[in-house]
Structures are given as structure tokens and as C-alpha cells.
Short mmCIF file of C-alpha atoms and ligand atoms in Angstrom, two decimals:
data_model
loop_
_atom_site.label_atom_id
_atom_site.label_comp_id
_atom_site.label_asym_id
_atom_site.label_seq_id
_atom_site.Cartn_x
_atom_site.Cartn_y
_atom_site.Cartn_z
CA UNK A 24 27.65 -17.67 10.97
CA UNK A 25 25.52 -17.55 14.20
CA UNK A 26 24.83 -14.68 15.84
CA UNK A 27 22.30 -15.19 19.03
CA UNK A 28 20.80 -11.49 18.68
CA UNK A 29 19.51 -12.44 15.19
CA UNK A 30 17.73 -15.57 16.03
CA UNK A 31 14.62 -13.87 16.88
CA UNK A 32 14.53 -12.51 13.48
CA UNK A 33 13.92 -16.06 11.50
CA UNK A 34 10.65 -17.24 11.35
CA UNK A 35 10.15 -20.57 10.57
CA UNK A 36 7.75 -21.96 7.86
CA UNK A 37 5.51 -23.37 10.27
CA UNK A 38 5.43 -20.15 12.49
CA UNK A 39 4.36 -18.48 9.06
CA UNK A 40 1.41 -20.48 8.91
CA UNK A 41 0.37 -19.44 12.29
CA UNK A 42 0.78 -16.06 11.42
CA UNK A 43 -1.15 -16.43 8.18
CA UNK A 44 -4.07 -18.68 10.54
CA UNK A 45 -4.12 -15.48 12.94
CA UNK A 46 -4.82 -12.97 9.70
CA UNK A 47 -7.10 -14.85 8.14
CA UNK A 48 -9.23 -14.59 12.12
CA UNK A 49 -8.88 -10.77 11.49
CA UNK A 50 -9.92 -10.17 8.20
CA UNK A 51 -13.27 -11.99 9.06
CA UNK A 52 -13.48 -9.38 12.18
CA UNK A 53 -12.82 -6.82 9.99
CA UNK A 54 -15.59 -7.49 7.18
CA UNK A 55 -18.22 -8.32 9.76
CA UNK A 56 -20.73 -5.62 11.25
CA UNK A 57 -20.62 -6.24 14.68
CA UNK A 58 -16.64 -7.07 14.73
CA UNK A 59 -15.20 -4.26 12.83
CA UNK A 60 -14.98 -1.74 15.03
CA UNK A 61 -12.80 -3.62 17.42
CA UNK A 62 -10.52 -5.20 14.62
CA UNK A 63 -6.55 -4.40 14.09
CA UNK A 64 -7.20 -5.45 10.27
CA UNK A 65 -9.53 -2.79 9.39
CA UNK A 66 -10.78 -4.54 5.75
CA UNK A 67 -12.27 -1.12 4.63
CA UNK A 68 -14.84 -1.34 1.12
CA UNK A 69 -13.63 1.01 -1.60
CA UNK A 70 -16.39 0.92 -3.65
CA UNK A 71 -14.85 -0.07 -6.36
CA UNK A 72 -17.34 -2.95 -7.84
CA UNK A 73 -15.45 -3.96 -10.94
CA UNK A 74 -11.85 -4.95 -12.32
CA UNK A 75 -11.31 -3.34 -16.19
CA UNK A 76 -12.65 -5.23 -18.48
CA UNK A 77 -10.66 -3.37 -21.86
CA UNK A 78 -13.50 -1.45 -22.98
CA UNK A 79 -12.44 1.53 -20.78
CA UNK A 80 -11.61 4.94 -22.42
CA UNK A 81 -11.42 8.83 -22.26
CA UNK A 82 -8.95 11.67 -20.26
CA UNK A 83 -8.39 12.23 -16.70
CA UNK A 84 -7.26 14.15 -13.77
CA UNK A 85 -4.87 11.56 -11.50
CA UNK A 86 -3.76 13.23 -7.93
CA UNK A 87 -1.72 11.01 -6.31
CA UNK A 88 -0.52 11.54 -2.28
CA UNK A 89 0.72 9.01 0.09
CA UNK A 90 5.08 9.97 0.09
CA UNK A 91 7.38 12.52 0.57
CA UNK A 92 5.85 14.23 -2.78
CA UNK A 93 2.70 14.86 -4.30
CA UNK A 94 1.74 14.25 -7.72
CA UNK A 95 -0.46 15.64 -10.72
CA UNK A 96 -0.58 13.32 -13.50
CA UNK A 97 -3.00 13.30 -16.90
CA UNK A 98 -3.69 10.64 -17.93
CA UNK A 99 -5.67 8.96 -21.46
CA UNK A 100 -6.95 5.50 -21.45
CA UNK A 101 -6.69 4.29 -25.27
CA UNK A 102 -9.50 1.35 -25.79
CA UNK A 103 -8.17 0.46 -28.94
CA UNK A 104 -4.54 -0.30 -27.86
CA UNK A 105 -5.50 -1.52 -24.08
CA UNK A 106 -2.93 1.31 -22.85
CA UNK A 107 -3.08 4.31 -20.70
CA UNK A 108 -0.72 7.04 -21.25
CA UNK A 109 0.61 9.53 -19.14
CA UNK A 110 0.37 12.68 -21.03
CA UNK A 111 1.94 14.64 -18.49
CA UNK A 112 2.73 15.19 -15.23
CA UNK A 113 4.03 17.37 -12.17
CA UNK A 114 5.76 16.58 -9.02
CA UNK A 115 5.10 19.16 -5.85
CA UNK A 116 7.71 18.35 -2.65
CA UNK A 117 5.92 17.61 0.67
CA UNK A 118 8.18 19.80 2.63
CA UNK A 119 8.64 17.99 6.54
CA UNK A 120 6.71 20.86 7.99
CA UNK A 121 3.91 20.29 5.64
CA UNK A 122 3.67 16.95 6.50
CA UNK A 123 3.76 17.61 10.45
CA UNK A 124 1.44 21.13 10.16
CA UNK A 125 -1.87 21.81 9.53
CA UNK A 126 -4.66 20.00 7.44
CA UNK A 127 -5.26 23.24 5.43
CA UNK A 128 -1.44 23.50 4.96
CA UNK A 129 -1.39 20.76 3.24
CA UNK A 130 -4.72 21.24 0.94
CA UNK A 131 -3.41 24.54 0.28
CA UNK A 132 -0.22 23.27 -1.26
CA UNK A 133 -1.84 20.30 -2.81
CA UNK A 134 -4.90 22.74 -4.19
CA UNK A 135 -1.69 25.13 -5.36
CA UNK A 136 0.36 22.62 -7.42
CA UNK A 137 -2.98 21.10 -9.25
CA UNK A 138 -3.08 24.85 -9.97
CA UNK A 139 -0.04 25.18 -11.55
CA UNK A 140 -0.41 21.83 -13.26
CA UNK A 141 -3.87 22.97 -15.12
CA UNK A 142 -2.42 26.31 -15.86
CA UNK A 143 0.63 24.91 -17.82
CA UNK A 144 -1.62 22.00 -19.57
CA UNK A 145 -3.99 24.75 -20.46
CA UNK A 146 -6.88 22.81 -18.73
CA UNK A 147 -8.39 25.01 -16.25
CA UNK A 148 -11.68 25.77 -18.10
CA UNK A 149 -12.36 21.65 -18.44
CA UNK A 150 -13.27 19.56 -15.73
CA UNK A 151 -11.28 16.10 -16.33
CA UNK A 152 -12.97 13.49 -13.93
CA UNK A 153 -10.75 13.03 -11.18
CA UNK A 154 -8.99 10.45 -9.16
CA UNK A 155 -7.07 11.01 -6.05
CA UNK A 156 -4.70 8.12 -4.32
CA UNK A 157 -4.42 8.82 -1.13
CA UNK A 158 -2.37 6.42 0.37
CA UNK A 159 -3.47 6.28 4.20
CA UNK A 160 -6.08 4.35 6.14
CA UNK A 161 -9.62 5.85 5.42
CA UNK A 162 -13.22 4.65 5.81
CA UNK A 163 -14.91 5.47 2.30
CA UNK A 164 -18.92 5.76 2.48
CA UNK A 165 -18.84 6.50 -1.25
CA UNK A 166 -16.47 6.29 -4.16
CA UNK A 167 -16.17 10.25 -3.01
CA UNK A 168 -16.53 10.51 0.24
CA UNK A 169 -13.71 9.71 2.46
CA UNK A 170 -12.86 9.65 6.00
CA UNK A 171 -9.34 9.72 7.53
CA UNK A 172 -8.57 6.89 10.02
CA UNK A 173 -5.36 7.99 10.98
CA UNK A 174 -2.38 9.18 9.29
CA UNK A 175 0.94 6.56 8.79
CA UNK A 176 4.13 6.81 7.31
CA UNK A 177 5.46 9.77 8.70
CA UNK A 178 2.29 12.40 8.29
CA UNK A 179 1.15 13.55 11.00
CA UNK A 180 -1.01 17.19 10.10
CA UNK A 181 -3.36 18.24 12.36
CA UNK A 182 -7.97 18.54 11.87
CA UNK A 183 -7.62 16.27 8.86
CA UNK A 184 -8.13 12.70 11.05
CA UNK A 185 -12.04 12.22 11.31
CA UNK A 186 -12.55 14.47 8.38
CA UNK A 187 -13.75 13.49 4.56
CA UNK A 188 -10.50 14.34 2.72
CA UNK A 189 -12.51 14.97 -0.52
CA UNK A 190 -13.97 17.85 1.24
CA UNK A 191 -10.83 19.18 2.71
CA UNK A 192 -9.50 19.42 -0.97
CA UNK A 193 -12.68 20.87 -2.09
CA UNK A 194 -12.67 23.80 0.60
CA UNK A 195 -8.94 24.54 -0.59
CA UNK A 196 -9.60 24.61 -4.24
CA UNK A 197 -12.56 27.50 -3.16
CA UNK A 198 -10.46 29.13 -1.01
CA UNK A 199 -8.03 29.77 -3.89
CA UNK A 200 -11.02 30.45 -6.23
CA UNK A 201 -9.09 30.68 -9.50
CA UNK A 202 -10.34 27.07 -10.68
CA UNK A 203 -12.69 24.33 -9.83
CA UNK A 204 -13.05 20.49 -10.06
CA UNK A 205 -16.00 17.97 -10.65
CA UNK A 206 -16.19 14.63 -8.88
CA UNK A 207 -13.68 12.71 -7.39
CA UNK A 208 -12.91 8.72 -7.60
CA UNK A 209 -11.01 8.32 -3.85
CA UNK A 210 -8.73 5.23 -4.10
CA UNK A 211 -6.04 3.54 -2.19
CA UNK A 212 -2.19 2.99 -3.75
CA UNK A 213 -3.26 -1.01 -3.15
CA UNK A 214 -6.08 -0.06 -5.52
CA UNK A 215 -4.93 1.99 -8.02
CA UNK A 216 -2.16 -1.03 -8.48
CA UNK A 217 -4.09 -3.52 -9.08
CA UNK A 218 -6.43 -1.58 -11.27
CA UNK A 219 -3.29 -0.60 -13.33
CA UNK A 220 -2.34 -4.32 -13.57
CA UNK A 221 -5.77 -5.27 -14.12
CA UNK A 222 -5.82 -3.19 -17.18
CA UNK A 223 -2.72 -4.96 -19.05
CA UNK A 224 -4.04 -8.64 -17.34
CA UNK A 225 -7.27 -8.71 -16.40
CA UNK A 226 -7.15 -11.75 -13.94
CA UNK A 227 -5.41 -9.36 -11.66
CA UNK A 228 -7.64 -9.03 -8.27
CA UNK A 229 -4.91 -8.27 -5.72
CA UNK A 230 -3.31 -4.88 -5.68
CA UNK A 231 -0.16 -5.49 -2.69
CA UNK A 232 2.55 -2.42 -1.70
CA UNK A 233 5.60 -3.03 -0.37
CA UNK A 234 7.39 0.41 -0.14
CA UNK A 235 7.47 3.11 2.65
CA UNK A 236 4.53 1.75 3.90
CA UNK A 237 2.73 -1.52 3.56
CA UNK A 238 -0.62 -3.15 2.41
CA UNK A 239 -2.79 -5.51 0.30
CA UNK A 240 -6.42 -4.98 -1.32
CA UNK A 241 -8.70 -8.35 -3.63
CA UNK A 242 -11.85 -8.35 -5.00
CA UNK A 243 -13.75 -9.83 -1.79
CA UNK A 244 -17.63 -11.36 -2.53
CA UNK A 245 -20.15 -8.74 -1.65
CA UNK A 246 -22.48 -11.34 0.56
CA UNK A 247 -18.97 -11.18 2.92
CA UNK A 248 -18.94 -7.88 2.98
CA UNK A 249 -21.31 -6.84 5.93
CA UNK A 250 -21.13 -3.10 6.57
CA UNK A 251 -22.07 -2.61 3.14
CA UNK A 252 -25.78 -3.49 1.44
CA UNK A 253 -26.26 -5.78 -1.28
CA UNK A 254 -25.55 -9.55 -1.97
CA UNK A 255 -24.38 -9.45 -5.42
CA UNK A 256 -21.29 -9.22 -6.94
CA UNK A 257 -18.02 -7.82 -5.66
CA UNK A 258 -16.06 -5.01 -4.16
CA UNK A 259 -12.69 -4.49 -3.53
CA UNK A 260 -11.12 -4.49 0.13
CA UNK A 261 -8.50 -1.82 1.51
CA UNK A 262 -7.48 -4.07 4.36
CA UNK A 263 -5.00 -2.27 5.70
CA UNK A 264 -2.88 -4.90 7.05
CA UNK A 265 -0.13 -2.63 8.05
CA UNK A 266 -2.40 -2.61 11.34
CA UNK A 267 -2.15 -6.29 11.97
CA UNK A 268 -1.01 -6.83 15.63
CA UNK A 269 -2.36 -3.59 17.02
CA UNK A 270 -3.98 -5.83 19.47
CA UNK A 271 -1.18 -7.50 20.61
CA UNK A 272 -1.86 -10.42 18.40
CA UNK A 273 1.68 -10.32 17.28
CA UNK A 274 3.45 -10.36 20.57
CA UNK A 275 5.09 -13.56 20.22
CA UNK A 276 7.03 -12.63 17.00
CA UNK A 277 7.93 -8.86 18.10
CA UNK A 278 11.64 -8.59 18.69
CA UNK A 279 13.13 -6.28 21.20
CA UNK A 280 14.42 -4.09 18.12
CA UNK A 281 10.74 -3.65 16.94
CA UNK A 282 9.21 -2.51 20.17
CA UNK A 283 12.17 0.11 20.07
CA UNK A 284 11.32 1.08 16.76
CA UNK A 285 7.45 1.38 17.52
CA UNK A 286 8.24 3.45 20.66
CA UNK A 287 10.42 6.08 19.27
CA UNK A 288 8.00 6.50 15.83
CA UNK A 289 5.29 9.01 15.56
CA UNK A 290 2.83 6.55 15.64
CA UNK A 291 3.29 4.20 18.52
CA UNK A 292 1.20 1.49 18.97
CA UNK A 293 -0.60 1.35 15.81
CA UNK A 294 1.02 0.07 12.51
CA UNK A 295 2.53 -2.79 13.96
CA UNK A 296 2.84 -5.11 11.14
CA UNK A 297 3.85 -2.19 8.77
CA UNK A 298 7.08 -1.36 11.52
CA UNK A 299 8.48 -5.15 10.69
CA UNK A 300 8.34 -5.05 6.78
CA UNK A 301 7.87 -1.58 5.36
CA UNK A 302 10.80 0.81 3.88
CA UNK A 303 10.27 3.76 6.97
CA UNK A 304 11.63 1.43 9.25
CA UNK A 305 14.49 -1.47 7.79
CA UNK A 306 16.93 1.08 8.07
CA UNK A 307 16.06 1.61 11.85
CA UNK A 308 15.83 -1.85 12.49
CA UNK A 309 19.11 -2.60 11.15
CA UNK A 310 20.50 0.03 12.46
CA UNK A 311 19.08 -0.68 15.92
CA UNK A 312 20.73 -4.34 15.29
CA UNK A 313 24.50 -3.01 14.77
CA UNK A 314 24.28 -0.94 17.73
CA UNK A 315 22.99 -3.92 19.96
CA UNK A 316 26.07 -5.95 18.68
CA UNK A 317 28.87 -3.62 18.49
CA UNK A 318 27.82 -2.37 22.13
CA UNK A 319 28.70 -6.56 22.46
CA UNK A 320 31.74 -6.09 21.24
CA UNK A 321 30.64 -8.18 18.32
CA UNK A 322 30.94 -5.83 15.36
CA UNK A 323 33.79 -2.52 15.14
CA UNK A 324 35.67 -3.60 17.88
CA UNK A 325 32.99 -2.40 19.98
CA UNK A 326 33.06 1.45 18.82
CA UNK A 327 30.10 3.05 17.65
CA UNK A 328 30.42 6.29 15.22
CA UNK A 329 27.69 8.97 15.81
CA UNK A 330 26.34 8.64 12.93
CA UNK A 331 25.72 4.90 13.65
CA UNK A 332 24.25 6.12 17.27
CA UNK A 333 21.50 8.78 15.12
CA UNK A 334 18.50 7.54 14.28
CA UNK A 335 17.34 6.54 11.02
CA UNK A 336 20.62 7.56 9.34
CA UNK A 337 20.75 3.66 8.28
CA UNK A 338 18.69 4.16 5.25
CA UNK A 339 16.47 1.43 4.08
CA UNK A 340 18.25 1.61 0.88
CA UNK A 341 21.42 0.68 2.31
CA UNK A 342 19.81 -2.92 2.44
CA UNK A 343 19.40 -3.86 -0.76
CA UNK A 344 22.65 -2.28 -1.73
CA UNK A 345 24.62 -4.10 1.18
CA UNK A 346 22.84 -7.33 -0.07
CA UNK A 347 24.06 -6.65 -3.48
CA UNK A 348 27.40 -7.19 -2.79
CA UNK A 349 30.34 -6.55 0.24
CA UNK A 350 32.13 -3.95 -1.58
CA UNK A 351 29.11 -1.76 -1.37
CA UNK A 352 28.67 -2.33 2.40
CA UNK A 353 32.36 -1.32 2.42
CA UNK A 354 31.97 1.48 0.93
CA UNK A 355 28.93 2.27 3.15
CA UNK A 356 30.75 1.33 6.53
CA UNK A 357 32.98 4.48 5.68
CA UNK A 358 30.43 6.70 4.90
CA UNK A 359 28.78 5.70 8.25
CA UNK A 360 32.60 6.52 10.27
CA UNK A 361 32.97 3.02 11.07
CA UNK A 362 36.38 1.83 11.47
CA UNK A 363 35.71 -2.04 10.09
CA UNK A 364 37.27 -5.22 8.60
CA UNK A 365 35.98 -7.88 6.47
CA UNK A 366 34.31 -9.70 8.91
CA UNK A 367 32.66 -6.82 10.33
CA UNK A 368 31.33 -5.88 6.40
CA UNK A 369 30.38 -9.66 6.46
CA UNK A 370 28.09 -9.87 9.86
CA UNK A 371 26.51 -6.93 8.42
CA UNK A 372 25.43 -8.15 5.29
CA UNK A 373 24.00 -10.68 7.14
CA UNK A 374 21.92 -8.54 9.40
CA UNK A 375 20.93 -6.94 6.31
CA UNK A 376 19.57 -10.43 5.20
CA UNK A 377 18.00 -11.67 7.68
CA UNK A 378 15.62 -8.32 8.22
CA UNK A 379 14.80 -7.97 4.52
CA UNK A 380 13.99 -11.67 4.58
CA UNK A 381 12.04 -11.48 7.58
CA UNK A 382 10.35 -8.40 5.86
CA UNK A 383 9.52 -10.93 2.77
CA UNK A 384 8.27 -13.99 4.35
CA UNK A 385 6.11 -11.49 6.45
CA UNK A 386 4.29 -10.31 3.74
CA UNK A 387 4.17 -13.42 1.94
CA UNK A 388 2.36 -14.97 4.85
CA UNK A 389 -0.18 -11.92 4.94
CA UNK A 390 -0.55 -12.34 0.73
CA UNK A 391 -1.21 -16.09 1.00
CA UNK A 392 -4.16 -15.62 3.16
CA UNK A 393 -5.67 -13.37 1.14
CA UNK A 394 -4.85 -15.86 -2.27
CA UNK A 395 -5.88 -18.61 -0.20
CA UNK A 396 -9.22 -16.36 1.09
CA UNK A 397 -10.11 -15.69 -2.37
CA UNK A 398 -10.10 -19.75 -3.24
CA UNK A 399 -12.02 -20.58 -0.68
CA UNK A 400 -14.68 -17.92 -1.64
CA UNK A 401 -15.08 -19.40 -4.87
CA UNK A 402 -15.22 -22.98 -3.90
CA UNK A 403 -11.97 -23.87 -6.01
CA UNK A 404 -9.47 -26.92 -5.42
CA UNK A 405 -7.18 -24.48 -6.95
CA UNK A 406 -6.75 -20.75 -8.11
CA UNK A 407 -4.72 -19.11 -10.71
CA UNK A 408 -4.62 -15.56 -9.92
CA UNK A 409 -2.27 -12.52 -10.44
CA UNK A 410 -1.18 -9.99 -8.02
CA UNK A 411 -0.25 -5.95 -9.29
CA UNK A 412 2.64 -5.09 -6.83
CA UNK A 413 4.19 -1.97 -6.06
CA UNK A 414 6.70 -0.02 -3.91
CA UNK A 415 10.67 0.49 -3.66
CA UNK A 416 11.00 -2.43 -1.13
CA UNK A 417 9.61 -4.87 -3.22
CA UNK A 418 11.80 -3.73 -6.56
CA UNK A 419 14.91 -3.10 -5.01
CA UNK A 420 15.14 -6.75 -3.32
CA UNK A 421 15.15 -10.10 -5.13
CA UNK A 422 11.76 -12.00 -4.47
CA UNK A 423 12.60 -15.56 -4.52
CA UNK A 424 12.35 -15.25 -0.14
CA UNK A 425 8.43 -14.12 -1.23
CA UNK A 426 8.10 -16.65 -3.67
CA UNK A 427 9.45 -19.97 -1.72
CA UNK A 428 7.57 -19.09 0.89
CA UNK A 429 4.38 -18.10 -1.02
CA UNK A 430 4.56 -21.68 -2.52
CA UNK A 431 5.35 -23.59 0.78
CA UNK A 432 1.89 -21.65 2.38
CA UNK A 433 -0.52 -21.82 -0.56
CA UNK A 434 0.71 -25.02 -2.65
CA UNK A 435 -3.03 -25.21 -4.48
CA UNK A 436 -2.60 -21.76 -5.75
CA UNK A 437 -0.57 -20.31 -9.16
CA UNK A 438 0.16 -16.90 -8.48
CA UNK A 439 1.71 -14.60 -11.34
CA UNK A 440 3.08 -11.09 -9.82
CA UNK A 441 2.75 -8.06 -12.26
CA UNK A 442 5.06 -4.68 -11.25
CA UNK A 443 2.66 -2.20 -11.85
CA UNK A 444 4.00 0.64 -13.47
CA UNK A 445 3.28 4.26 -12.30
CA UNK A 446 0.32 2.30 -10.69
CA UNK A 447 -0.58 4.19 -7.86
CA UNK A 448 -1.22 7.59 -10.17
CA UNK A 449 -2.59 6.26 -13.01
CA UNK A 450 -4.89 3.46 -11.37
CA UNK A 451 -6.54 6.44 -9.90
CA UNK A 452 -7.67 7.27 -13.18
CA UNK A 453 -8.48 3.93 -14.19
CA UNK A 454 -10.38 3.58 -10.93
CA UNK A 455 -12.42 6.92 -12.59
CA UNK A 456 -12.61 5.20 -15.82
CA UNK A 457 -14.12 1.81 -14.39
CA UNK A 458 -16.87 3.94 -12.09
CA UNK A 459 -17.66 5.62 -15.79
CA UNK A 460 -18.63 2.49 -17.52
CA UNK A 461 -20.32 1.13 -14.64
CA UNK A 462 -22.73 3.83 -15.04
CA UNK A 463 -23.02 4.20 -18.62
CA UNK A 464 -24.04 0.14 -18.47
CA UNK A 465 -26.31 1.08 -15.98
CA UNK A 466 -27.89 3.68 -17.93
CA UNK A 467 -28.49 1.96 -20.78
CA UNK A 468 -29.98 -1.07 -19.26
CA UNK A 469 -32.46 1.48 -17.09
CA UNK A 470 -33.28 2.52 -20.92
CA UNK A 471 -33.58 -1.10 -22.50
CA UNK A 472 -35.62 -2.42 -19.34
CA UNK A 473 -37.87 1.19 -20.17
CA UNK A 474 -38.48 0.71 -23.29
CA UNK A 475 -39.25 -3.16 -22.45
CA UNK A 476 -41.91 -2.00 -19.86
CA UNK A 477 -43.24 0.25 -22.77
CA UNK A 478 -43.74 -2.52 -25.35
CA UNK A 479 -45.29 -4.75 -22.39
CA UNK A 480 -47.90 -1.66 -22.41
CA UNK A 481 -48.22 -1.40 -26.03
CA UNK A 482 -48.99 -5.72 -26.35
CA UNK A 483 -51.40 -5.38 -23.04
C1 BGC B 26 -1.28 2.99 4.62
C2 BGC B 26 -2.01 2.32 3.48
C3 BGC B 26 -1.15 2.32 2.23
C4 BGC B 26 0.22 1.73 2.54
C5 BGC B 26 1.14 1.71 1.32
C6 BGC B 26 0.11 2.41 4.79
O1 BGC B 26 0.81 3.13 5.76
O2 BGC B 26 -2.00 2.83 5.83
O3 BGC B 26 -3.24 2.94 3.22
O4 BGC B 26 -1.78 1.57 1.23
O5 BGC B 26 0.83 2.48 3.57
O6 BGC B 26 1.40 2.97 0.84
#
């Protein structure tokens, strides 16, 4: 089956390499000094130096924000069995006008539920070390200090843009008064994924989401990393993909359904690359899609239902379930008021397919430049690596799309792909637990090199 308005949709193997060429350009403007503040791919340092290495251990505070709900989560990391455990957790709502109101709205309700969540654990007179995910764009200048870029995926409250978010939280918890907390371990979903992964596998340096919104982090080399002293080492890159094309550099692939979909969000302009893969906006797109070709007379017999003509009442979730199997698109036709017949249900499945693989091959073209980065840092013919992934999108829809087209852009690389588990609250604790044993090494090699300076005094 053909279908003209869809056409735009496929990207060819060889376009994906042009794609991946153009990223690859971006994440060097991002790391670099003079560049970054004029780069789409924003390739923000997390300060996170170190992947677990098993020894890790001890109980922790895991906030986790970055959906439709927030999240309190305690978690122990057991040493001797290489597991972390959730011991317990609690789910707040992020009511809509929460999300759209005020920055001390939404402290105030996040600084509430962690409330209610040490009251019924009984552990308001400890203070856990704490890490908060915080899925959203943000320029760290610490481990605990960090800035808002700009909200995404649907958020949109007011004074907290600009601002350090741990210090937002902080002011909340004070204003309440009836608890307080020590330091906190900031960390990205992308991060707290792969540091989950990296926990069970410990070759795991690329944390990737693919849910309602989209992005990748990897252990970059610390001499590449120029807005950040120090030659040594590593540190793990937020780099915010999901901004790729904000300069326009994605013109040539942007389909007339996207620009719709980027005009009528609450973010326009920004987020480009996140608008063509991420689970906020399939649904539109598809949706956007049936309209075009019914108002062609192509699908329905050219009559639209209303809900059909309301926006974003094609979930994303529809998708997967369409691409299942026909007699669930069937079934979701009717629900939707649309008087169809089978070859209706079928030219919709295939619209279905074609954006989720468009979605896949998308992000497998953004992946492979960072796999393909990371070989090229290291001076390696090839690289076996493994990548913690995340997010509904990526679950709900089969992966071979990813995967073929993974192997057709990085052939010298052996990528394994680990679905992270609760990843995004408990890496946040892991995160904690890495910065922990990072400084007890330190410590005690302070002490050795101390008492080595002594015993050079004693001999001299
Ligand atoms: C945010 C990222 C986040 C991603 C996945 C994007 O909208 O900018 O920080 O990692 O969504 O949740």
C-alpha cells in the first residue's frame, strides 16, 4: 500500500547517516567552551564521575519527578547480593494545574508528599542521603546545585526556569518546617538508568529514554569535556538531545504534521527532535495524519468524528496497540466514532507503523553516534558496550526497527540493551551511593598519602 502523504515519513538508511553526521557536529558544540552556548544539543556534565563498581551499599531517600506523578521511593543497596531494593514507596498525582502554576505550587506539593512519605516510614528524625531525578533540561554546577533550562513535556510552572531546583525544594521543606533533609545527589532519568543498569552490568555507560519525553546520557572523557576543569577521568553527559534541530538543523526531515504539532504545543520551537519520537506527541502525529487523509477522502469515506477532529485524543498508546493487531484498531475506530471498514482499519495500522518506525530509526541514529562517539574516544576498531533503556515508548513497541538500523549505522560496535527497572527512582539513589564511595576513597587515600608524608619525616 502507497499512500503519498506518508512518504515523507520514511527515512532512508542513508538519510540516517546524515542525520547521525549532523549530531555528532552538535555534540562537539555542545561540550566545547566557546560553542555551548549557541548549541541545540546542550551536552550538560552531571557530575557524576563514576559507573558502580559493586562495592556500593547503605539506605536512601530517592525523589523522582519528570511525569504526570511524583514519586518517593526508599531505597537499600545490598553489597553482598549486587541488588537494590525498594523498601517502599509513594506515588503523589501532579494535578494539570500544578504542572501549569506556580514554582512554589509545585515544591509545596512535592515538599508535602515527602512529608507524608517519612511520616508513615517513621523516618523523619533520620536524614537518608538523598537523590532527586528530575527529568528536565538543567545546567548542574555541582552534584547539588541545579539550574532549570527550561521546562518540557508538558510543565510549564512559573519562577522555577533560571532557578537551582535544589534550592526551590529546600525553601519548601522550611516553609513547612515539620522536617528537614541533608544533601541532595541531582540526576537526570538518562542517568539514574544507566546507573541502575550499571549496577546489575557494569559495562553499562549509556543511560537512553524513550517515553513521554526523550534523551540519551555516556560516560564522555573528561579532557572533552571543556566547561568543566580537570583532564582526568570521566563524567557523564545529559545531552539532551530532545533539543536537536532547534536550530533548524532538521528542516529537511520535518514533515508538515510535525511543524503542526510544534506550533500548537506549549513549547514551540524548542524540543524539536523530542516532537518526532517521544510518547507526548505519536498520538498527535497520527492523529494529525488521519485527519489529513480522510479530509482526502482517503480514509472514512471522508467523515471525520469530533473526537478524531480534538486534539491529542489519539493517544500514543493507541500505537502500539493498533500495531498489535487489526482487531484492536477496530475496536479503537469505534471508540473514536468512526464509521470504518477493513481497509480503513488497515491504512491505519499502517500510519501507525510508519510513525513509530520513524520514531525508532530516529533514535537509533541519535544512539549510534553516541556508541560510535564513545569508540572513537577510546581509540577502538570495535566496542562492546551496553545501553540501560527506559520509558513506555520503548517497552510497548517491538525493537527490531532500533536494532536493524542500529547495526546498519554502527557495524564495528556490539551493543547489548538492558530495560532498566524502576531506573529512573532508584538510580537516583545509586547516583547517591556512587558520590558516597567516591569520597570515602578519597578520604582514605588523603589519610594513606598523610601518613606517607609522615614516615618521609620520620626517615629524613
Ligand atoms: C527532558 C530530559 C529527559 C527526557 C526523558 C526530556 O523532555 O528534557 O531531561 O531526560 O525528557 O524524560
Amino acid at each position: 500500500m502507497q499512500l503519498k502523504h506518508l512518504e515523507p515519513f520514511r527515512l532512508s538508511l542513508e538519510k540516517l547517516k546524515v542525520v547521525s553526521t549532523r549530531l555528532r557536529k552538535d555534540m562537539i558544540r555542545g561540550l566545547g567552551k566557546h560553542t555551548h552556548h549557541r548549541a541545540a544539543v546542550k551536552m550538560l556534565p552531571t557530575f557524576v564521575r563514576a559507573t558502580p563498581d559493586g562495592t556500593e551499599k547503605g539506605d536512601f531517600l530517592a525523589l523522582d519527578l519528570g511525569g504526570t506523578n511524583f514519586r518517593v521511593l526508599h531505597v537499600r543497596v545490598m553489597e553482598e547480593e549486587q541488588k537494590m531494593v525498594k523498601m517502599d514507596s509513594q506515588l503523589c498525582a501532579i494535578p494539570q494545574e500544578i504542572m501549569l502554576g506556580t514554582g512554589e505550587q509545585l515544591f509545596d506539593h512535592i515538599a508535602a508528599c515527602l512529608s507524608e512519605f517519612l511520616d508513615s516510614q517513621n523516618l523523619k528524625g533520620q536524614t537518608l542521603p538523598m537523590g532527586f531525578t528530575f527529568s528536565f533540561p538543567c545546567e548542574q554546577k555541582e552534584i547539588d546545585k541545579s539550574i532549570l533550562i527550561r521546562w518540557t513535556k508538558g510543565f510549564n510552572c512559573s519562577g522555577v526556569e533560571g532557578e537551582d531546583v535544589v534550592k526551590l525544594l529546600k525553601e519548601a521543606i522550611h516553609r513547612r518546617g515539620d522536617y528537614d533533609i541533608s544533601s541532595v545527589a541531582m540526576v537526570n532519568d538518562t542517568v539514574g538508568t544507566m546507573m541502575s543498569c550499571g549496577y546489575r552490568d557494569q559495562t553499562c555507560e549509556i543511560g537512553m529514554i524513550i517515553g513521554t519525553g526523550t534523551n540519551a546520557c555516556y560516560m564522555e572523557e573528561m579532557k572533552n569535556v571543556k566547561r568543566v576543569e580537570g583532564e582526568d577521568g570521566q563524567m557523564c553527559i545529559n545531552t539532551e538531545w530532545g533539543g536537536f534541530g532547534d536550530d533548524g538543523s532538521l528542516e529537511d526531515i520535518l514533515t508538515e504534521f510535525d511543524k503542526v504539532v510544534d506550533r500548537t504545543s506549549i513549547n514551540p520551537g524548542v524540543h524539536t527532535f523530542e516532537k518526532m519520537i517521544s510518547g507526548m506527541y505519536l498520538g498527535e502525529i497520527v492523529r494529525l495524519v488521519l485527519m489529513k487523509l480522510t479530509e482526502k477522502k482517503l480514509l472514512f469515506k471522508g467523515e471525520v468524528s469530533e473526537a478524531l477532529r480534538t486534539k491529542e485524543t489519539f493517544e500514543t498508546k493507541f500505537i502500539s496497540m493498533i500495531e498489535d493487531g487489526l482487531e484492536n484498531a477496530k475496536k479503537i475506530l469505534t471508540e473514536l466514532g468512526l464509521t470504518w471498514d477493513l481497509v480503513d482499519a488497515r491504512v491505519v495500522r499502517l500510519v501507525c507503523e510508519t510513525i513509530s518506525s520513524r520514531s525508532a530509526r530516529l533514535c537509533a541514529a541519535a544512539l549510534a553516534t553516541i556508541v560510535d562517539r564513545i569508540r572513537v574516544n577510546r581509540g577502538l576498531p570495535h566496542l562492546k558496550t551496553t545501553v540501560g533503556v527506559d520509558g513506555t515508548v520503548y517497552k510497548k513497541h517491538p525493537n527490531d526497527e532500533l536494532q536493524k538500523a542500529m547495526h546498519f549505522l554502527t557495524p564495528d560496535c556490539k551493543i547489548k540493551f538492558l530495560v532498566s527497572e524502576d531506573g529512573s527512582g532508584k538510580g537516583a539513589a545509586m547516583v547517591t551511593a556512587v558520590a558516597q564511595r567516591l569520597a570515602l576513597q578519597s578520604r582514605l587515600l588523603e589519610e594513606s598519602d598523610g601518613e606517607e608524608d609522615e614516615e618521609e619525616k620520620v626517615r629524613s
